[in-house]
Coordinates of C-alpha atoms in Angstrom, one line a residue:
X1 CA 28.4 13.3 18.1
X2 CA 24.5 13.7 18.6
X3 CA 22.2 11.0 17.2
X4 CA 20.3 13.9 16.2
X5 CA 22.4 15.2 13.9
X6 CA 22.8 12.0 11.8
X7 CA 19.2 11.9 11.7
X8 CA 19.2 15.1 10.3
X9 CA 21.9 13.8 7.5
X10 CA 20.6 10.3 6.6
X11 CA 16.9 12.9 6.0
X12 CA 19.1 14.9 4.2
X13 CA 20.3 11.8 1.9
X14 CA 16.9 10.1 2.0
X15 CA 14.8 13.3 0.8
X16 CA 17.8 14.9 -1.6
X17 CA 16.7 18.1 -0.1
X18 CA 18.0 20.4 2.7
X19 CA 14.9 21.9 3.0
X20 CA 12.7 19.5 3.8
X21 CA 15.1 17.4 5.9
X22 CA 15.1 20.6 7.8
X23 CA 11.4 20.3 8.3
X24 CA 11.1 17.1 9.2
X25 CA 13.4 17.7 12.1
X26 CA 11.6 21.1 12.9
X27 CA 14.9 23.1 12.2
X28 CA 16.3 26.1 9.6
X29 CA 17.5 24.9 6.4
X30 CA 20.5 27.0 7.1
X31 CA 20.6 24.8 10.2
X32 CA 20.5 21.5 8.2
X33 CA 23.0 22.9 6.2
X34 CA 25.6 23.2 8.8
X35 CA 24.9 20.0 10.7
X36 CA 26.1 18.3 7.4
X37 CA 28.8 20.9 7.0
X38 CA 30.2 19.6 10.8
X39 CA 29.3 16.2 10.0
X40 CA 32.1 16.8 6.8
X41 CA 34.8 19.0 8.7
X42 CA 34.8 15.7 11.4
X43 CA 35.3 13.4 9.0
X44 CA 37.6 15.3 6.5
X45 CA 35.4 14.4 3.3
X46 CA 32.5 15.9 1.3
X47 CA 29.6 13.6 2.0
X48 CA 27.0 15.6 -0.4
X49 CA 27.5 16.8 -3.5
X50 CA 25.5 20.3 -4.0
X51 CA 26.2 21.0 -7.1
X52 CA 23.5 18.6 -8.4
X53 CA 19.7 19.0 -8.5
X54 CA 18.3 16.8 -6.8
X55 CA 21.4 16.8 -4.1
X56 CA 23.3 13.2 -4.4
X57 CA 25.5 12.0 -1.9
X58 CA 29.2 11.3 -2.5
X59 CA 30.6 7.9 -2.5
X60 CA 31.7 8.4 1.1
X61 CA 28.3 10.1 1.8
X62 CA 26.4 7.2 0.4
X63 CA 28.7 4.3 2.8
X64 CA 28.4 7.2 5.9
X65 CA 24.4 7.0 5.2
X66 CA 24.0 3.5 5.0
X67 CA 25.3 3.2 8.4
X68 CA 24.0 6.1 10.0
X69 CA 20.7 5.3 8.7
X70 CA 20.6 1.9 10.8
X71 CA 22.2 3.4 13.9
X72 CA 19.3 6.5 13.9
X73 CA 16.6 3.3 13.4
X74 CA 17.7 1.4 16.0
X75 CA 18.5 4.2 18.3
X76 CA 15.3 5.7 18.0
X77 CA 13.2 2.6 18.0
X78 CA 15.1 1.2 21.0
X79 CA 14.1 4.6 22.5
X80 CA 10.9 4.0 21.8
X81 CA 10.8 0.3 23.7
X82 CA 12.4 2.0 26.3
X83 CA 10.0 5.0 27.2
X84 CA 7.0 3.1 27.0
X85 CA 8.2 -0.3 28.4
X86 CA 5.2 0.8 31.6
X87 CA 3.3 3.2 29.3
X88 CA 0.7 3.2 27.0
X89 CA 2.2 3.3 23.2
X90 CA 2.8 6.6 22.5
X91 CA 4.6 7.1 19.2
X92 CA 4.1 7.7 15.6
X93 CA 3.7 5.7 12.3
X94 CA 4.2 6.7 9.1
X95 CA 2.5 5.0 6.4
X96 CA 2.4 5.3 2.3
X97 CA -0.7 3.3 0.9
X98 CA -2.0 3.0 -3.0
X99 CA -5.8 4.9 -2.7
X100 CA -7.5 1.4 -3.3
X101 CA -6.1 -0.1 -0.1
X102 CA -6.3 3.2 2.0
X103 CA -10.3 3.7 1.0
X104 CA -11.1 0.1 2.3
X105 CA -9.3 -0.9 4.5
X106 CA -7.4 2.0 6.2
X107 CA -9.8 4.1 7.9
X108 CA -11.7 1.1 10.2
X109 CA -7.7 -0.3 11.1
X110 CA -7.0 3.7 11.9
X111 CA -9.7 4.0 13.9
X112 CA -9.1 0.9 15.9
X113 CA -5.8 1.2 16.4
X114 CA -6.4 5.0 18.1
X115 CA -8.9 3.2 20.2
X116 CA -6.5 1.2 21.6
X117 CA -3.4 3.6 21.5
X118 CA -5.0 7.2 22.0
X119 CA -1.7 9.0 23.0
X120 CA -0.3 6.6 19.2
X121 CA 0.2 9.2 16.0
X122 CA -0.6 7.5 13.0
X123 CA 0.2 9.8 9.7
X124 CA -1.5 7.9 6.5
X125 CA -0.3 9.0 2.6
X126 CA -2.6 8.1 0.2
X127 CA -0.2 7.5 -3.7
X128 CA 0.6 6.0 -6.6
X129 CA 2.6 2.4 -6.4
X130 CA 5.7 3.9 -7.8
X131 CA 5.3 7.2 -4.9
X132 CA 4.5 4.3 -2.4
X133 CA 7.5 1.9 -2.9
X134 CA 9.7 5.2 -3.6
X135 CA 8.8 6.8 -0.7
X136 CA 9.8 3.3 1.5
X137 CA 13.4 3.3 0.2
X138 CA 13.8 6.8 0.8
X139 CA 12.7 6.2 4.3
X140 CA 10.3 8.9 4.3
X141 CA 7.8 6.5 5.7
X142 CA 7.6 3.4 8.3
X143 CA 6.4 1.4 5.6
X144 CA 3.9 1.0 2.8
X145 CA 0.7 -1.0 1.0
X146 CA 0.9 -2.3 -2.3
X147 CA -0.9 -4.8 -4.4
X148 CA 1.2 -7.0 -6.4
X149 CA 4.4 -6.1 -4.0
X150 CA 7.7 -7.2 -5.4
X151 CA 10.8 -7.6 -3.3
X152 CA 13.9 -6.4 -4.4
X153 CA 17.8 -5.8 -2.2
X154 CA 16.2 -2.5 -1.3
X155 CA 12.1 -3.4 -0.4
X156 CA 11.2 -6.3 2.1
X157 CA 7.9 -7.6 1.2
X158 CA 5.4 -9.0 4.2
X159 CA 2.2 -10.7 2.3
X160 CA -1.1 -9.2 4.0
X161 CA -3.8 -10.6 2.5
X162 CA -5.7 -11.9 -1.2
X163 CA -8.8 -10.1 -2.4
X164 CA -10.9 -11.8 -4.5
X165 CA -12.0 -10.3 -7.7
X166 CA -15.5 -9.8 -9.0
X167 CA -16.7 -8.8 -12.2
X168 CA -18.6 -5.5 -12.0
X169 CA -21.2 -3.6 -13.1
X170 CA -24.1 -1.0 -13.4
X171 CA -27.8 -2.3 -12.2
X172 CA -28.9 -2.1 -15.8
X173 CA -26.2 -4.5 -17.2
X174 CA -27.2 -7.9 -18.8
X175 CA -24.3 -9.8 -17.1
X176 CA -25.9 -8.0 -13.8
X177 CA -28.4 -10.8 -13.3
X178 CA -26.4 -13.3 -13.7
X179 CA -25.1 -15.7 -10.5
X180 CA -21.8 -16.1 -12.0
X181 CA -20.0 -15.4 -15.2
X182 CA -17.2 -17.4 -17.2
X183 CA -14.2 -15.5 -18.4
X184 CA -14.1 -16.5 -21.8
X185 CA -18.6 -14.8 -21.8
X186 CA -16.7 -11.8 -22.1
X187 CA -14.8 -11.8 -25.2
X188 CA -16.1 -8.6 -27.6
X189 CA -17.3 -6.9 -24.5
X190 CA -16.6 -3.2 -23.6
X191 CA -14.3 -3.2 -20.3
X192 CA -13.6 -0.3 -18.0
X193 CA -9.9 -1.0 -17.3
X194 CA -6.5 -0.2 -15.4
X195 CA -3.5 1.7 -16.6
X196 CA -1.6 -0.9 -18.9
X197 CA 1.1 0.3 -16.4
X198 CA -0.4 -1.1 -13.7
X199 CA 0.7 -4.6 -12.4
X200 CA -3.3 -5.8 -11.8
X201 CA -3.7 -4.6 -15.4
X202 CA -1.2 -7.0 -16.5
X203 CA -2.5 -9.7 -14.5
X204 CA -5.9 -9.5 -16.2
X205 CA -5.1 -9.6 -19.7
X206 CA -3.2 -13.0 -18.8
X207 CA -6.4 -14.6 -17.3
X208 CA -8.2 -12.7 -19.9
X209 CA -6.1 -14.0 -22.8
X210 CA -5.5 -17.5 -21.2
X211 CA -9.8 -18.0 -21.1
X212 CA -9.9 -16.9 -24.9
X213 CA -11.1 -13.4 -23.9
X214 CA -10.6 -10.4 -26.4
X215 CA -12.3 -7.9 -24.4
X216 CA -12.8 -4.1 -26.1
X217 CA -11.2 -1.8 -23.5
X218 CA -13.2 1.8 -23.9
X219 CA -11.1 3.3 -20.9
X220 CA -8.9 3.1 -19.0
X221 CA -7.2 4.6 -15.0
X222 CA -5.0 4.4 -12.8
X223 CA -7.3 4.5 -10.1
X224 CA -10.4 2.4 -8.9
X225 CA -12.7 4.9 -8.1
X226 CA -12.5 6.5 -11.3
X227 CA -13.1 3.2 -13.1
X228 CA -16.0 2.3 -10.5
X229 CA -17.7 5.8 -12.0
X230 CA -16.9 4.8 -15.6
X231 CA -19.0 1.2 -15.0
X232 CA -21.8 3.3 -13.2
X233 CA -22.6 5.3 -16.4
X234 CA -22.2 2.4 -17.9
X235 CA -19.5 2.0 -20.0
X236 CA -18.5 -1.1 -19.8
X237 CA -17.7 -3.8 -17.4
X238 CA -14.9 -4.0 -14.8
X239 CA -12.6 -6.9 -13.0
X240 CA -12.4 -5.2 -9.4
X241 CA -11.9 -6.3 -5.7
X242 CA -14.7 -7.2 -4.0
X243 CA -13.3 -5.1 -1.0
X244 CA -13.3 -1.7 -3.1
X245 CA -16.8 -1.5 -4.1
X246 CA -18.8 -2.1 -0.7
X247 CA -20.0 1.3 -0.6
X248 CA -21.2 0.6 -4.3
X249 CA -23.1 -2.8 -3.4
X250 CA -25.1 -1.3 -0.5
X251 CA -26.2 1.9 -2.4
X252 CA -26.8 -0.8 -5.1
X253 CA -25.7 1.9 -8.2
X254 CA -23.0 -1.4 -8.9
X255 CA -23.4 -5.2 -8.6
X256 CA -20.8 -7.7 -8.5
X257 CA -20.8 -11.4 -10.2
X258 CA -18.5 -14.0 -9.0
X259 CA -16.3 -15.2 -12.0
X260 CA -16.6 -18.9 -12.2
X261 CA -13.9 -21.6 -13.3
X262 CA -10.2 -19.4 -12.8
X263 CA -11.4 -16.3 -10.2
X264 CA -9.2 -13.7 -9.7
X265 CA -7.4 -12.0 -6.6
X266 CA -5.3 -9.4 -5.7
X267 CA -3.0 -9.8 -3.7
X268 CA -1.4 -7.3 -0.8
X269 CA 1.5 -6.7 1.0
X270 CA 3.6 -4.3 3.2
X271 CA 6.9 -3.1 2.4
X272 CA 9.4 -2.1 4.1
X273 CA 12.8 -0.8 3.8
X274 CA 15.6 -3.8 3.9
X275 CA 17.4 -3.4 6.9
X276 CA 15.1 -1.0 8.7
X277 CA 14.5 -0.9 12.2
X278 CA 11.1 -0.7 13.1
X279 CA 9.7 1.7 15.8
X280 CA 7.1 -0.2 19.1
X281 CA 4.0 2.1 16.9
X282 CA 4.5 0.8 13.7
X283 CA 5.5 -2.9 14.6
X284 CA 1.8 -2.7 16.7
X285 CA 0.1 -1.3 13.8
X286 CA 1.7 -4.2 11.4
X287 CA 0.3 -6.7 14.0
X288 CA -3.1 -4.9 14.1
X289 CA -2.9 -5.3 10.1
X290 CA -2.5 -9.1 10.1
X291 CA -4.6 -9.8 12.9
X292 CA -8.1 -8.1 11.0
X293 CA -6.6 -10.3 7.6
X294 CA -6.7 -12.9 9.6
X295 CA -10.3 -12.5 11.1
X296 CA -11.6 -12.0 8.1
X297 CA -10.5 -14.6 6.8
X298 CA -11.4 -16.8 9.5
X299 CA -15.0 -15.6 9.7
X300 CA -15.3 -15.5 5.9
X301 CA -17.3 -12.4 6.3
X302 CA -15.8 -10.1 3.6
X303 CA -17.0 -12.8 0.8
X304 CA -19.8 -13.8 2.2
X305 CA -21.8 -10.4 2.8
X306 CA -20.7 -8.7 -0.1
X307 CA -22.7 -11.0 -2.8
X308 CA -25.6 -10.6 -0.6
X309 CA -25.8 -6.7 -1.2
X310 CA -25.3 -7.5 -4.9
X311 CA -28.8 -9.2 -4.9
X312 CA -27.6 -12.9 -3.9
X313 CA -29.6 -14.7 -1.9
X314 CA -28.0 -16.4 1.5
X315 CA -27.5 -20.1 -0.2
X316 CA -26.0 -18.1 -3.6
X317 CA -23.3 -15.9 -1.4
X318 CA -22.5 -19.3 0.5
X319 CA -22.2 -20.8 -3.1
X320 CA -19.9 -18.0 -4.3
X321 CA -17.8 -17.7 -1.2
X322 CA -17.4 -21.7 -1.8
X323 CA -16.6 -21.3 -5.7
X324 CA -13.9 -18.5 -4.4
X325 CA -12.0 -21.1 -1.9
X326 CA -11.9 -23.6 -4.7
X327 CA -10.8 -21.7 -7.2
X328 CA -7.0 -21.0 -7.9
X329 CA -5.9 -18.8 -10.1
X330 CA -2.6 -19.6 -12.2
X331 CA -0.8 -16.4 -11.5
X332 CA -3.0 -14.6 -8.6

């Protein structure tokens, strides 16, 4: 029996689609068809059931996946070792990250990654939290960044890093001068905020309502950037990492306040599959990941330049970068 045709099957499982399991493995779809159809004569049972939309595996087809799914990983990944044991890293990563994460962090670790592996192939997915974890237990991807990431008996959570959390605003703001601001300043204020389904959204309306806060939320997204134009024209305020609005700082169309007395932070992690065998790529990239975390944490550079483009002078960021080390947050 090839490992290439359980491949092919646990794709088959993992997408709930023949078509694009096909794809991914560069065949027909008539061809992924009858690898599964051998795959059932040999073993005497149905293993998907095709009368359902998306396709579900069968009982059998579920226990048959769950251990050809480890037996591809570890094949593959071992094969992997094994070809480039003398050889520069040569293989591909897949990875699913949420569009904050991916816009400031990803490109720079992408880039220096390929410097160091130019023959590597590094595939980056830019989704929704949900897509992202989703898209991990499926196996459709190596693994994936999240803020707020929960483990579970299907998601292994690796913590990455904490951003801290600035309050945020347009030029023209009267919080904008300010060296620091209290949470409980803001009670009545108009704030640009996240999707109550959101997880960071959730986290502050606690701080929020802990500090005696009732702020008036005019908007609200699912996504940074579209809250970071909201605060530019204005309309309101917003709690946002410090990492997401660089580009913002140095153009100087947003400035960023350091919250004093509870400051806030998101934190980040990668997820992976439980049980999955990581390919050499990916397992490099992960360490790639950690090691710039922990630079910049080392250095201190990432909270200690950004308050400078905000309008701080040198002893005000060292002040705010100290405030932020102090400071712990009851649930960040």
């Amino acid at each position: 029996m090839h490992v290439k045709s359980l491949k092919v099957f646990c794709d088959v499982v993992g997408q709930r689609s023949f078509s694009r399991a096909a794809d991914e493995n560069g065949i027909s779809q008539s061809g992924a068809s009858q690898v599964v159809h051998q795959l059932e004569e040999r073993l005497g049972v149905k293993l998907i059931d095709r009368s359902k939309r998306p396709l579900v595996p069968t009982a059998e087809g579920e226990l048959y996946y769950q251990g050809c799914r480890q037996l591809v990983q570890r094949y593959y990944a071992l094969e992997e070792d094994v070809r480039t044991f003398h050889k520069e890293l040569a293989g591909q990563v897949t990875i699913a990250s949420i569009y904050s994460v991916g816009l400031s962090h990803m490109n720079a670790c992408v880039q220096e990654f390929l410097a160091k592996h130019p023959k590597a192939n590094v595939r980056l997915q830019y989704h929704h939290p949900d897509t992202v974890v989703q898209l991990v237990e499926t196996d459709q991807v190596d693994f994936g960044l999240v803020s707020y990431p929960k483990a579970s008996k299907s998601i292994k959570v690796d913590m990455w890093r904490e951003e801290p959390m600035f309050l945020v605003c347009a030029p023209g703001c009267e919080l904008a001068d300010r060296e620091t601001v209290w949470l409980d300043e803001l009670d009545s204020r108009r704030m640009v905020g996240f999707d109550t389904r959101l997880q960071i959204r959730r986290e502050i309306d606690f701080v929020l309502s802990s500090a005696g806060a009732d702020v008036q939320v005019v908007m609200e997204f699912d996504n940074i950037e579209t809250i970071k134009r909201a605060i530019e024209i204005e309309a309101g305020f917003g709690l946002l990492p410090i990492d997401t609005v660089t580009r913002e700082l140095e153009t100087g169309s947003l400035v960023a306040v350091p919250i004093e007395g509870a400051p806030l932070s998101r934190p980040l992690g990668i997820v992976t599959r439980q049980g999955k065998e990581l390919g050499k790529t990916a397992r490099r990239f992960i360490q790639l990941l950690h090691e710039k975390a922990e630079n910049s944490e080392a250095d201190g550079s990432e909270t200690e330049v950004k308050p400078v483009a905000a309008g701080f002078t040198n002893d005000e960021a060292a002040d705010a970068k100290s405030d932020l080390e102090n400071g712990v947050s009851a649930r960040t």
